[in-house]
């Protein structure tokens, strides 16, 4: 095999706001593998700045070294790559797509264009009026599950937004999820969750910053609303450490992003370990282009399908003005693949 690495900067259609800051561009590295038969496969390596455990200054050099090992050996050095999940995910994707039907990866009804994957609509942080407008847009598009980023504007305004939605739509009509991205202090988190629970919220992602296992365990024990872990899983790459985290915190859900949480292999490990403990999960993208989104959706269909009913977080392919064309489309509140 031979490889080529190209860097690309993607541009958001509108600023993507979280409690950690606002994204206007997104940098990704695309690895193309080519074999002697002329087959080629592409994978996306896309660490998130100041969040990914492999967001390192010499990222491209490290990726180049792993790609050389892959081409020399014909297989990935999985154990060596555990601390570098975005690189692992991209190289896994490139290797798996090194075939004539490169867009499929897995043999599932979704991969064949026979069924879609239900997804949540995503409302990014902004001013109250901006978030209300974005919420209205998602409802008009037919989404039955909407995730709202919270923690950046006044909390009372966020509650007011949720109240407006619930006054119009019951929980049977619209499922609401909220994502705090670690915005709450441990001392205030339980009270804020209690206020949020008045609006029939399905779950809250990462209410406090990661790394506070004891505080998060208390929250999961005492909460009036199911808690999902996201950032908490970043950098927890060893299987034994994963078991320790799940057994101590006992969350209700995991929100899994292959680029952040161990590539495809690591994501499957998290799902297996959580299932054994009665913990739910769903898969979401991490602001990748359509290359990464396609691979994540195919993995999702293989892990949870067929006939997935639980909404996944796979709609971010619409975010960029200069995305890479792929056979993906959103129809209503479902992601489909196929020409």
Tab-separated table of C-alpha atoms in Angstrom:
chain	number	residue	atom	x	y	z
A	1	UNK	CA	0.000	0.000	0.000
A	2	UNK	CA	0.917	3.611	-0.507
A	3	UNK	CA	-0.508	6.596	1.329
A	4	UNK	CA	-1.007	10.311	0.897
A	5	UNK	CA	-2.044	12.835	3.546
A	6	UNK	CA	-3.796	16.093	2.682
A	7	UNK	CA	-4.883	18.788	5.109
A	8	UNK	CA	-8.136	20.682	4.541
A	9	UNK	CA	-9.844	23.518	6.401
A	10	UNK	CA	-13.653	23.402	6.369
A	11	UNK	CA	-15.770	26.504	6.945
A	12	UNK	CA	-18.974	26.537	9.002
A	13	UNK	CA	-22.114	27.964	7.441
A	14	UNK	CA	-22.771	29.675	10.758
A	15	UNK	CA	-20.674	29.838	13.943
A	16	UNK	CA	-21.001	26.660	16.028
A	17	UNK	CA	-21.155	27.713	19.663
A	18	UNK	CA	-20.482	25.552	22.715
A	19	UNK	CA	-19.737	26.434	26.325
A	20	UNK	CA	-16.037	25.984	25.438
A	21	UNK	CA	-16.086	28.535	22.625
A	22	UNK	CA	-17.225	29.108	19.062
A	23	UNK	CA	-16.012	27.224	15.981
A	24	UNK	CA	-15.898	29.005	12.619
A	25	UNK	CA	-13.496	26.621	10.847
A	26	UNK	CA	-12.609	22.951	11.172
A	27	UNK	CA	-9.256	21.407	10.269
A	28	UNK	CA	-9.048	17.791	9.088
A	29	UNK	CA	-6.365	15.531	7.645
A	30	UNK	CA	-7.433	13.083	4.929
A	31	UNK	CA	-5.421	9.900	4.430
A	32	UNK	CA	-5.722	8.101	1.086
A	33	UNK	CA	-4.464	4.524	0.863
A	34	UNK	CA	-3.848	2.902	-2.540
A	35	UNK	CA	-3.048	-0.746	-3.211
A	36	UNK	CA	-1.350	-2.440	-6.183
A	37	UNK	CA	-4.723	-3.323	-7.724
A	38	UNK	CA	-5.687	0.329	-7.989
A	39	UNK	CA	-8.188	0.318	-5.138
A	40	UNK	CA	-8.146	3.384	-2.913
A	41	UNK	CA	-9.668	4.248	0.433
A	42	UNK	CA	-9.956	7.569	2.265
A	43	UNK	CA	-10.211	8.239	5.975
A	44	UNK	CA	-10.611	11.460	7.935
A	45	UNK	CA	-8.482	12.362	10.953
A	46	UNK	CA	-10.056	15.324	12.708
A	47	UNK	CA	-9.009	16.172	16.281
A	48	UNK	CA	-10.987	18.877	18.068
A	49	UNK	CA	-8.798	21.748	19.323
A	50	UNK	CA	-8.329	21.837	23.097
A	51	UNK	CA	-10.522	18.770	23.520
A	52	UNK	CA	-9.140	15.694	21.745
A	53	UNK	CA	-6.502	13.753	23.661
A	54	UNK	CA	-4.462	13.659	20.442
A	55	UNK	CA	-4.657	17.395	19.721
A	56	UNK	CA	-0.866	17.696	19.607
A	57	UNK	CA	1.541	20.151	17.891
A	58	UNK	CA	3.206	17.450	15.765
A	59	UNK	CA	-0.078	15.856	14.713
A	60	UNK	CA	0.759	15.469	11.036
A	61	UNK	CA	4.193	13.946	11.764
A	62	UNK	CA	2.665	11.395	14.137
A	63	UNK	CA	-0.067	10.533	11.645
A	64	UNK	CA	2.544	10.115	8.918
A	65	UNK	CA	4.500	7.692	11.107
A	66	UNK	CA	1.427	5.547	11.824
A	67	UNK	CA	0.473	5.509	8.138
A	68	UNK	CA	3.991	4.263	7.279
A	69	UNK	CA	3.666	1.449	9.819
A	70	UNK	CA	0.283	0.493	8.342
A	71	UNK	CA	1.670	0.349	4.817
A	72	UNK	CA	4.763	-1.597	5.907
A	73	UNK	CA	2.915	-4.180	8.010
A	74	UNK	CA	-0.446	-4.267	6.278
A	75	UNK	CA	-2.230	-3.810	9.609
A	76	UNK	CA	-2.769	-1.089	12.191
A	77	UNK	CA	-0.662	-0.933	15.380
A	78	UNK	CA	-3.852	-0.749	17.465
A	79	UNK	CA	-2.260	-0.774	20.927
A	80	UNK	CA	0.229	1.948	19.984
A	81	UNK	CA	-2.596	4.043	18.530
A	82	UNK	CA	-4.987	3.935	21.505
A	83	UNK	CA	-3.821	7.390	22.731
A	84	UNK	CA	-4.490	8.793	19.233
A	85	UNK	CA	-8.187	8.072	18.563
A	86	UNK	CA	-8.759	10.521	15.703
A	87	UNK	CA	-5.756	9.097	13.831
A	88	UNK	CA	-6.932	5.546	14.536
A	89	UNK	CA	-10.427	6.318	13.278
A	90	UNK	CA	-9.132	7.867	10.053
A	91	UNK	CA	-6.729	5.017	9.301
A	92	UNK	CA	-9.366	2.403	10.199
A	93	UNK	CA	-11.733	4.070	7.729
A	94	UNK	CA	-9.123	4.294	4.965
A	95	UNK	CA	-8.133	0.641	5.401
A	96	UNK	CA	-11.723	-0.620	5.494
A	97	UNK	CA	-12.684	1.396	2.422
A	98	UNK	CA	-9.771	0.020	0.394
A	99	UNK	CA	-12.221	-1.949	-1.782
A	100	UNK	CA	-14.340	-1.429	-4.913
A	101	UNK	CA	-17.506	-0.613	-2.893
A	102	UNK	CA	-15.573	1.852	-0.763
A	103	UNK	CA	-18.617	3.722	0.586
A	104	UNK	CA	-20.190	0.705	2.293
A	105	UNK	CA	-17.679	-0.720	4.839
A	106	UNK	CA	-20.368	-2.944	6.420
A	107	UNK	CA	-23.086	-5.144	4.926
A	108	UNK	CA	-26.215	-3.562	6.442
A	109	UNK	CA	-29.613	-2.363	5.151
A	110	UNK	CA	-28.442	1.220	5.780
A	111	UNK	CA	-25.264	0.726	3.725
A	112	UNK	CA	-27.409	-0.627	0.858
A	113	UNK	CA	-29.750	2.378	0.974
A	114	UNK	CA	-32.669	0.261	2.207
A	115	UNK	CA	-33.319	2.063	5.505
A	116	UNK	CA	-32.402	5.293	7.251
A	117	UNK	CA	-30.997	6.089	10.691
A	118	UNK	CA	-33.115	8.400	12.878
A	119	UNK	CA	-31.088	11.408	14.024
A	120	UNK	CA	-31.556	14.343	16.364
A	121	UNK	CA	-31.677	17.923	15.204
A	122	UNK	CA	-28.968	20.060	16.802
A	123	UNK	CA	-29.516	23.590	18.110
A	124	UNK	CA	-26.196	25.363	18.634
A	125	UNK	CA	-25.621	27.953	21.324
A	126	UNK	CA	-26.288	31.555	20.502
A	127	UNK	CA	-28.454	34.396	21.706
A	128	UNK	CA	-31.955	33.564	22.877
A	129	UNK	CA	-33.463	34.763	19.582
A	130	UNK	CA	-30.905	32.802	17.536
A	131	UNK	CA	-31.559	29.602	19.457
A	132	UNK	CA	-35.318	30.048	19.190
A	133	UNK	CA	-35.034	30.563	15.427
A	134	UNK	CA	-32.840	27.461	15.068
A	135	UNK	CA	-35.295	25.463	17.148
A	136	UNK	CA	-38.183	26.539	14.937
A	137	UNK	CA	-36.185	25.488	11.875
A	138	UNK	CA	-35.556	21.988	13.260
A	139	UNK	CA	-39.230	21.522	14.111
A	140	UNK	CA	-40.298	22.611	10.620
A	141	UNK	CA	-37.882	20.103	9.087
A	142	UNK	CA	-39.689	17.326	10.918
A	143	UNK	CA	-37.247	16.383	13.658
A	144	UNK	CA	-38.850	14.447	16.495
A	145	UNK	CA	-35.742	14.604	18.684
A	146	UNK	CA	-33.796	17.828	19.217
A	147	UNK	CA	-30.569	18.326	21.156
A	148	UNK	CA	-29.971	21.804	22.534
A	149	UNK	CA	-26.564	23.093	23.537
A	150	UNK	CA	-26.825	24.936	26.863
A	151	UNK	CA	-24.446	26.724	29.195
A	152	UNK	CA	-23.373	29.762	27.177
A	153	UNK	CA	-26.269	32.187	27.658
A	154	UNK	CA	-28.253	33.113	30.754
A	155	UNK	CA	-29.671	29.956	32.344
A	156	UNK	CA	-33.083	31.565	32.867
A	157	UNK	CA	-33.231	32.328	29.140
A	158	UNK	CA	-32.455	28.685	28.400
A	159	UNK	CA	-35.260	27.599	30.719
A	160	UNK	CA	-37.587	30.058	29.010
A	161	UNK	CA	-36.700	28.549	25.619
A	162	UNK	CA	-37.426	25.044	26.893
A	163	UNK	CA	-40.717	26.223	28.401
A	164	UNK	CA	-41.802	27.675	25.048
A	165	UNK	CA	-41.059	24.393	23.317
A	166	UNK	CA	-42.889	22.318	25.903
A	167	UNK	CA	-45.914	24.632	25.802
A	168	UNK	CA	-46.240	23.762	22.113
A	169	UNK	CA	-45.021	20.161	21.997
A	170	UNK	CA	-45.428	17.353	24.519
A	171	UNK	CA	-42.667	14.864	25.263
A	172	UNK	CA	-44.594	12.338	23.162
A	173	UNK	CA	-44.288	14.684	20.172
A	174	UNK	CA	-40.754	16.040	20.614
A	175	UNK	CA	-37.930	14.419	22.570
A	176	UNK	CA	-35.562	17.011	24.030
A	177	UNK	CA	-31.951	16.373	24.945
A	178	UNK	CA	-29.597	18.980	26.387
A	179	UNK	CA	-25.805	19.128	26.263
A	180	UNK	CA	-24.013	21.261	28.838
A	181	UNK	CA	-20.451	20.458	27.665
A	182	UNK	CA	-19.327	20.630	31.310
A	183	UNK	CA	-20.727	24.124	31.903
A	184	UNK	CA	-22.141	23.583	35.428
A	185	UNK	CA	-20.148	23.777	38.658
A	186	UNK	CA	-20.532	20.617	40.770
A	187	UNK	CA	-22.097	22.663	43.568
A	188	UNK	CA	-24.905	23.933	41.329
A	189	UNK	CA	-25.379	21.043	38.919
A	190	UNK	CA	-28.001	19.095	40.849
A	191	UNK	CA	-30.184	22.178	41.330
A	192	UNK	CA	-29.944	23.142	37.669
A	193	UNK	CA	-30.750	19.608	36.565
A	194	UNK	CA	-33.815	19.695	38.803
A	195	UNK	CA	-34.979	22.909	37.102
A	196	UNK	CA	-34.383	21.408	33.664
A	197	UNK	CA	-36.286	18.240	34.546
A	198	UNK	CA	-39.553	20.213	34.724
A	199	UNK	CA	-39.551	20.246	30.927
A	200	UNK	CA	-39.475	16.474	30.397
A	201	UNK	CA	-35.884	16.335	29.159
A	202	UNK	CA	-34.705	12.924	27.943
A	203	UNK	CA	-31.141	13.366	29.230
A	204	UNK	CA	-28.344	15.829	29.879
A	205	UNK	CA	-24.847	15.355	28.474
A	206	UNK	CA	-21.793	16.084	30.577
A	207	UNK	CA	-23.288	18.508	33.151
A	208	UNK	CA	-19.900	19.113	34.846
A	209	UNK	CA	-16.349	19.117	33.511
A	210	UNK	CA	-14.669	15.775	32.996
A	211	UNK	CA	-12.198	14.327	35.459
A	212	UNK	CA	-14.381	14.764	38.545
A	213	UNK	CA	-15.401	11.130	38.903
A	214	UNK	CA	-16.643	11.308	42.498
A	215	UNK	CA	-18.768	14.397	41.829
A	216	UNK	CA	-20.158	12.878	38.636
A	217	UNK	CA	-20.953	9.620	40.445
A	218	UNK	CA	-22.943	11.545	43.076
A	219	UNK	CA	-24.823	13.385	40.334
A	220	UNK	CA	-25.706	10.156	38.542
A	221	UNK	CA	-26.924	8.660	41.821
A	222	UNK	CA	-29.021	11.652	42.939
A	223	UNK	CA	-30.196	13.139	39.637
A	224	UNK	CA	-33.825	13.578	38.607
A	225	UNK	CA	-32.773	13.293	34.939
A	226	UNK	CA	-30.670	10.669	33.121
A	227	UNK	CA	-27.038	11.729	32.642
A	228	UNK	CA	-24.935	10.902	29.574
A	229	UNK	CA	-21.142	11.000	29.507
A	230	UNK	CA	-19.247	12.450	26.561
A	231	UNK	CA	-16.084	14.440	27.340
A	232	UNK	CA	-15.640	12.214	30.403
A	233	UNK	CA	-14.604	9.360	28.106
A	234	UNK	CA	-11.844	11.272	26.305
A	235	UNK	CA	-8.397	9.884	27.045
A	236	UNK	CA	-9.774	6.788	28.786
A	237	UNK	CA	-8.328	4.333	26.293
A	238	UNK	CA	-7.320	1.288	28.345
A	239	UNK	CA	-10.057	-1.362	28.815
A	240	UNK	CA	-9.388	-1.694	32.554
A	241	UNK	CA	-9.657	2.072	33.002
A	242	UNK	CA	-12.922	2.084	31.031
A	243	UNK	CA	-14.339	-0.528	33.383
A	244	UNK	CA	-13.249	1.499	36.414
A	245	UNK	CA	-14.952	4.628	35.068
A	246	UNK	CA	-18.244	2.890	34.315
A	247	UNK	CA	-18.304	1.014	37.618
A	248	UNK	CA	-17.600	4.135	39.665
A	249	UNK	CA	-19.758	6.724	37.898
A	250	UNK	CA	-22.625	4.454	36.749
A	251	UNK	CA	-23.975	6.847	34.092
A	252	UNK	CA	-27.289	6.278	32.336
A	253	UNK	CA	-25.902	6.746	28.812
A	254	UNK	CA	-22.687	7.123	26.856
A	255	UNK	CA	-22.453	9.479	23.874
A	256	UNK	CA	-19.790	7.980	21.651
A	257	UNK	CA	-17.698	9.803	19.071
A	258	UNK	CA	-15.192	7.527	17.315
A	259	UNK	CA	-12.768	10.413	16.670
A	260	UNK	CA	-12.648	11.144	20.403
A	261	UNK	CA	-13.351	7.818	22.043
A	262	UNK	CA	-11.006	5.273	20.548
A	263	UNK	CA	-11.793	4.998	16.864
A	264	UNK	CA	-14.090	2.217	15.668
A	265	UNK	CA	-12.419	-0.377	17.883
A	266	UNK	CA	-12.616	1.775	21.005
A	267	UNK	CA	-16.239	2.707	20.322
A	268	UNK	CA	-17.158	-0.976	20.076
A	269	UNK	CA	-15.359	-1.609	23.379
A	270	UNK	CA	-17.328	1.144	25.119
A	271	UNK	CA	-20.601	-0.247	23.769
A	272	UNK	CA	-19.794	-3.799	24.859
A	273	UNK	CA	-18.772	-2.705	28.356
A	274	UNK	CA	-21.793	-0.440	28.791
A	275	UNK	CA	-24.246	-3.096	27.578
A	276	UNK	CA	-22.863	-5.530	30.139
A	277	UNK	CA	-23.748	-2.983	32.837
A	278	UNK	CA	-27.184	-2.006	31.562
A	279	UNK	CA	-25.958	1.410	30.387
A	280	UNK	CA	-27.422	2.831	27.178
A	281	UNK	CA	-25.486	4.563	24.425
A	282	UNK	CA	-25.726	6.324	21.111
A	283	UNK	CA	-23.199	7.371	18.479
A	284	UNK	CA	-22.609	10.879	17.207
A	285	UNK	CA	-20.190	12.644	14.910
A	286	UNK	CA	-17.667	15.202	16.125
A	287	UNK	CA	-17.878	17.886	13.432
A	288	UNK	CA	-16.232	15.757	10.762
A	289	UNK	CA	-16.779	16.280	7.060
A	290	UNK	CA	-18.981	13.869	5.109
A	291	UNK	CA	-16.031	11.451	4.858
A	292	UNK	CA	-15.966	10.917	8.600
A	293	UNK	CA	-19.746	11.174	8.942
A	294	UNK	CA	-20.250	8.421	6.376
A	295	UNK	CA	-17.922	6.051	8.228
A	296	UNK	CA	-19.546	6.819	11.592
A	297	UNK	CA	-23.041	6.261	10.206
A	298	UNK	CA	-22.000	2.922	8.689
A	299	UNK	CA	-20.473	1.863	12.014
A	300	UNK	CA	-23.630	2.966	13.830
A	301	UNK	CA	-25.849	0.885	11.528
A	302	UNK	CA	-23.645	-2.160	12.085
A	303	UNK	CA	-23.582	-1.797	15.878
A	304	UNK	CA	-27.225	-0.878	16.569
A	305	UNK	CA	-29.126	-1.983	13.459
A	306	UNK	CA	-31.090	-3.044	11.634
A	307	UNK	CA	-34.181	-0.876	12.196
A	308	UNK	CA	-32.596	1.622	14.585
A	309	UNK	CA	-35.292	3.456	16.541
A	310	UNK	CA	-33.167	5.488	18.993
A	311	UNK	CA	-32.105	8.843	17.448
A	312	UNK	CA	-28.372	9.168	16.838
A	313	UNK	CA	-26.264	12.342	16.477
A	314	UNK	CA	-25.336	12.107	12.801
A	315	UNK	CA	-26.600	15.295	11.192
A	316	UNK	CA	-23.523	17.523	11.296
A	317	UNK	CA	-22.645	16.944	7.647
A	318	UNK	CA	-24.817	19.969	6.809
A	319	UNK	CA	-22.619	22.362	8.758
A	320	UNK	CA	-19.986	23.296	6.185
A	321	UNK	CA	-20.005	25.494	3.090
A	322	UNK	CA	-17.231	23.421	1.487
A	323	UNK	CA	-18.063	19.871	2.526
A	324	UNK	CA	-16.864	16.851	0.572
A	325	UNK	CA	-19.571	15.224	-1.594
A	326	UNK	CA	-20.693	11.815	-0.380
A	327	UNK	CA	-23.832	9.739	-1.004
A	328	UNK	CA	-25.507	11.011	2.184
A	329	UNK	CA	-28.791	12.846	2.573
A	330	UNK	CA	-31.172	13.777	5.355
A	331	UNK	CA	-34.838	13.051	4.668
A	332	UNK	CA	-37.113	14.259	7.450
A	333	UNK	CA	-35.331	13.179	10.598
A	334	UNK	CA	-33.400	10.289	9.078
A	335	UNK	CA	-29.941	9.987	7.546
A	336	UNK	CA	-29.800	7.901	4.352
A	337	UNK	CA	-27.005	6.754	2.107
A	338	UNK	CA	-27.201	5.919	-1.594
A	339	UNK	CA	-26.873	7.722	-4.923
